[in-house]
Coordinates of C-alpha atoms in Angstrom, one line a residue:
M109 CA -65.4 -79.5 -15.2
F110 CA -63.9 -81.7 -17.8
L111 CA -63.3 -85.1 -16.0
E112 CA -65.2 -85.5 -12.7
L113 CA -65.7 -88.4 -10.3
K114 CA -68.8 -88.0 -8.1
D115 CA -69.2 -90.1 -4.9
L116 CA -67.5 -93.0 -6.7
R117 CA -67.7 -96.5 -5.3
A118 CA -65.5 -99.3 -7.1
G119 CA -62.2 -101.8 -6.9
Y120 CA -61.9 -105.5 -7.9
G121 CA -64.6 -107.7 -7.9
Q122 CA -66.4 -107.3 -5.1
V123 CA -63.7 -106.1 -3.2
E124 CA -64.2 -102.4 -2.8
V125 CA -61.5 -100.4 -2.2
L126 CA -62.2 -96.6 -3.3
H127 CA -65.5 -95.5 -0.7
G128 CA -66.8 -92.6 -2.0
V129 CA -64.1 -90.5 -4.1
S130 CA -65.1 -87.4 -5.3
L131 CA -62.7 -84.8 -7.3
H132 CA -61.9 -82.9 -10.9
V133 CA -60.1 -81.6 -13.3
N134 CA -60.2 -78.5 -15.1
K135 CA -59.3 -78.6 -18.9
G136 CA -55.4 -77.5 -19.2
E137 CA -54.8 -78.4 -15.3
I138 CA -52.4 -80.7 -13.8
V139 CA -53.8 -82.2 -11.0
S140 CA -51.8 -84.5 -8.7
I141 CA -52.9 -87.7 -6.6
L142 CA -51.4 -88.1 -3.3
G143 CA -51.5 -90.7 -0.6
A144 CA -49.2 -93.2 0.8
N145 CA -49.3 -97.0 -0.5
G146 CA -52.3 -98.7 -0.5
A147 CA -54.6 -95.5 -0.9
G148 CA -56.7 -96.9 -4.0
K149 CA -54.0 -93.7 -6.3
T150 CA -54.1 -96.4 -8.8
T151 CA -57.3 -97.8 -8.8
T152 CA -58.3 -94.6 -9.4
M153 CA -57.0 -94.6 -12.4
H154 CA -57.8 -97.7 -12.8
T155 CA -61.6 -96.8 -12.2
I156 CA -61.6 -93.9 -14.9
S157 CA -59.8 -96.2 -17.5
G158 CA -62.3 -98.9 -17.0
L159 CA -60.2 -102.1 -16.0
A160 CA -61.8 -102.2 -12.4
T161 CA -65.3 -102.9 -10.9
I162 CA -67.5 -99.4 -10.3
M163 CA -69.9 -100.4 -7.6
S164 CA -71.5 -96.3 -7.5
G165 CA -71.3 -93.2 -8.6
S166 CA -70.2 -91.8 -11.7
I167 CA -67.3 -90.7 -13.9
R168 CA -68.0 -87.9 -16.4
L169 CA -65.6 -86.6 -19.1
A170 CA -66.9 -83.4 -21.0
D171 CA -70.0 -84.0 -20.0
E172 CA -70.5 -87.5 -21.5
E173 CA -70.7 -90.4 -18.2
I174 CA -68.5 -93.0 -19.1
S175 CA -68.6 -95.0 -16.0
K176 CA -70.0 -97.6 -18.1
L177 CA -68.3 -97.7 -21.3
P178 CA -65.1 -100.2 -21.7
S179 CA -62.0 -99.3 -21.4
H180 CA -60.9 -99.0 -25.3
E181 CA -64.4 -97.0 -26.1
I182 CA -62.9 -94.2 -23.2
V183 CA -59.6 -94.5 -25.0
T184 CA -62.4 -93.0 -28.4
R185 CA -62.9 -90.2 -25.6
G186 CA -59.4 -88.7 -25.5
L187 CA -58.6 -90.2 -22.7
T188 CA -55.4 -92.3 -22.6
Q189 CA -53.4 -94.0 -19.7
S190 CA -49.2 -94.4 -18.6
P191 CA -49.7 -97.0 -16.7
E192 CA -47.6 -97.7 -13.7
G193 CA -44.0 -100.0 -13.8
R194 CA -44.1 -98.7 -17.7
R195 CA -45.1 -102.2 -18.9
V196 CA -43.9 -101.9 -22.6
F197 CA -44.0 -104.9 -24.9
N198 CA -40.0 -106.3 -24.9
S199 CA -40.4 -108.0 -27.9
L200 CA -41.2 -105.0 -30.2
T201 CA -38.7 -102.2 -31.0
V202 CA -39.5 -98.7 -30.0
L203 CA -41.8 -98.0 -33.1
E204 CA -43.9 -101.2 -32.9
N205 CA -45.0 -100.1 -29.3
L206 CA -45.4 -96.3 -30.6
K207 CA -48.0 -97.5 -33.2
L208 CA -49.8 -99.5 -31.0
G209 CA -50.8 -96.4 -29.4
A210 CA -52.3 -94.9 -32.1
F211 CA -54.9 -98.2 -32.4
T212 CA -57.7 -95.4 -32.5
I213 CA -56.6 -93.2 -35.2
E214 CA -57.0 -94.3 -38.8
N215 CA -55.7 -91.5 -40.4
K216 CA -51.7 -92.2 -41.7
K217 CA -50.6 -88.1 -41.2
L218 CA -51.8 -87.9 -37.7
I219 CA -50.3 -90.6 -37.1
N220 CA -46.6 -89.0 -38.8
E221 CA -47.2 -86.2 -37.2
S222 CA -47.5 -87.5 -33.1
L223 CA -44.3 -89.7 -33.6
D224 CA -42.8 -86.0 -35.0
W225 CA -43.8 -84.7 -31.8
I226 CA -42.8 -87.6 -29.5
Y227 CA -40.0 -87.8 -30.8
G228 CA -39.0 -84.2 -30.4
L229 CA -39.9 -85.0 -26.6
F230 CA -38.4 -87.6 -26.1
P231 CA -35.8 -88.1 -28.9
R232 CA -33.9 -91.0 -27.1
L233 CA -36.9 -92.8 -28.5
Y234 CA -35.9 -91.4 -31.6
E235 CA -32.6 -92.7 -31.4
R236 CA -33.6 -96.0 -30.3
R237 CA -36.8 -96.5 -32.5
S238 CA -35.4 -99.5 -34.1
Q239 CA -34.6 -101.1 -31.1
M240 CA -36.2 -104.3 -28.8
A241 CA -38.4 -102.2 -26.0
G242 CA -36.5 -104.6 -23.5
T243 CA -33.3 -103.9 -24.1
L244 CA -33.7 -100.4 -22.9
S245 CA -33.0 -98.7 -19.9
G246 CA -36.2 -97.6 -17.3
G247 CA -36.0 -94.6 -18.1
E248 CA -36.2 -95.1 -21.4
Q249 CA -39.1 -97.1 -21.2
Q250 CA -40.7 -94.9 -19.3
M251 CA -40.3 -92.6 -22.2
L252 CA -42.0 -95.0 -24.2
A253 CA -44.8 -95.7 -22.3
I254 CA -45.8 -91.8 -21.6
G255 CA -44.8 -91.8 -25.8
R256 CA -47.4 -94.4 -26.1
A257 CA -49.9 -93.1 -24.1
L258 CA -49.6 -89.6 -26.5
M259 CA -49.9 -91.6 -29.9
G260 CA -53.8 -92.0 -29.0
Q261 CA -53.8 -87.6 -29.4
P262 CA -55.5 -87.4 -25.6
E263 CA -57.4 -84.5 -24.7
I264 CA -56.6 -85.8 -20.8
L265 CA -53.5 -88.2 -20.3
L266 CA -53.6 -90.3 -16.7
L267 CA -49.9 -90.2 -15.2
D268 CA -49.2 -93.3 -12.6
E269 CA -46.2 -93.2 -11.1
P270 CA -43.9 -92.5 -13.5
S271 CA -40.7 -91.4 -12.1
L272 CA -41.5 -94.8 -9.9
G273 CA -37.6 -96.7 -9.7
L274 CA -36.2 -93.8 -11.9
A275 CA -32.4 -92.2 -10.9
P276 CA -33.4 -88.6 -10.3
L277 CA -32.0 -86.4 -13.2
L278 CA -33.7 -88.7 -15.0
V279 CA -37.0 -87.8 -12.8
K280 CA -36.2 -83.9 -13.4
A281 CA -36.4 -84.9 -16.9
I282 CA -39.5 -86.5 -17.2
F283 CA -41.5 -84.2 -15.1
E284 CA -39.8 -81.3 -17.2
T285 CA -41.3 -83.4 -20.3
V286 CA -44.9 -83.5 -18.5
K287 CA -44.5 -80.3 -17.8
K288 CA -44.3 -79.4 -22.1
V289 CA -47.1 -81.8 -22.6
N290 CA -49.3 -80.1 -20.8
E291 CA -48.3 -76.9 -22.4
N292 CA -49.6 -77.9 -25.2
G293 CA -52.7 -78.4 -24.1
V294 CA -52.9 -82.2 -23.2
T295 CA -54.6 -82.0 -19.6
I296 CA -53.3 -84.1 -16.9
L297 CA -54.0 -86.3 -14.1
I298 CA -50.9 -87.4 -11.8
V299 CA -50.5 -90.3 -9.5
E300 CA -47.0 -90.2 -7.9
Q301 CA -45.1 -91.3 -4.7
N302 CA -42.8 -88.2 -5.4
A303 CA -45.0 -85.5 -4.1
K304 CA -42.6 -82.7 -4.0
A305 CA -42.0 -83.3 -8.1
A306 CA -45.6 -83.7 -8.6
L307 CA -46.8 -80.5 -6.8
K308 CA -44.1 -78.7 -8.2
I309 CA -45.9 -78.8 -11.5
A310 CA -49.0 -79.3 -10.6
T311 CA -51.9 -76.8 -10.5
R312 CA -54.0 -78.7 -7.6
G313 CA -53.4 -81.8 -5.7
Y314 CA -55.6 -84.1 -3.7
V315 CA -54.5 -86.3 -0.6
M316 CA -55.8 -90.0 -0.8
E317 CA -55.8 -92.1 2.7
M318 CA -58.0 -95.7 2.9
G319 CA -59.6 -95.5 -0.4
R320 CA -60.8 -92.0 0.4
I321 CA -60.0 -88.3 -0.5
V322 CA -59.7 -86.3 2.7
M323 CA -57.7 -83.0 1.7
E324 CA -58.0 -81.1 -1.4
D325 CA -55.6 -77.6 -1.9
S326 CA -53.5 -75.6 -5.0
A327 CA -50.1 -77.6 -5.0
E328 CA -48.7 -74.3 -3.7
N329 CA -50.3 -75.1 -0.6
L330 CA -50.1 -78.6 -0.3
L331 CA -46.3 -78.2 -0.6
A332 CA -46.3 -75.4 2.3
N333 CA -49.3 -77.9 4.9
P334 CA -46.8 -79.0 7.9
S335 CA -49.1 -82.3 7.9
V336 CA -48.3 -83.1 3.9
Q337 CA -44.9 -81.9 4.3
K338 CA -44.7 -84.6 7.2
A339 CA -46.5 -87.8 5.6
Y340 CA -45.4 -87.2 1.7
L341 CA -42.5 -84.7 1.6
G342 CA -39.8 -85.9 3.8
H343 CA -39.7 -83.1 5.9

């Protein structure tokens, strides 16, 4: 297992949000976490990235325990996150935002290779590279947030609500790109309100309710599951 959460209890300060979460992601997979608002999906992502308080349990990445590591150390282990709500630096250019994502890389050649790859994935970012990030559309900002996370050359990418607030056509484009990123060898854990779109590209999925995992199955089976369809797929 590449990433493994075992009996994880975590939250913010004294407030426990995750009540014994166990899940795993194998190398090369796309794994999706489904659940209603407030189910604990984003807290799961924050906990993996070192941004929430762990009360008990473990997080292992490539056989190393990372639950005690600060977030900047976790990034150097090959794990990056594209946060919910995009959170780009509005007063910096597209290129400056992207370069911030490479803060752990000292080799200029590698940084330029990453830039070329990201511009290939998102040609719009290349066109807008000198533009202030705050002037981009929502879809372009989402591309930038994903691009910035990829600049660190991660082995595993955490994507939190990549399609939030985007037009259907852009959602399709974002998910096609996520699939391409995965085909380039990046393992992906995705949290997404658009359950159907996420499951269509995923290998497996987990369903969360009230800070607990209540179901785990192949993406195909979850798409066909009547209770999942009713709760999350709008059937």
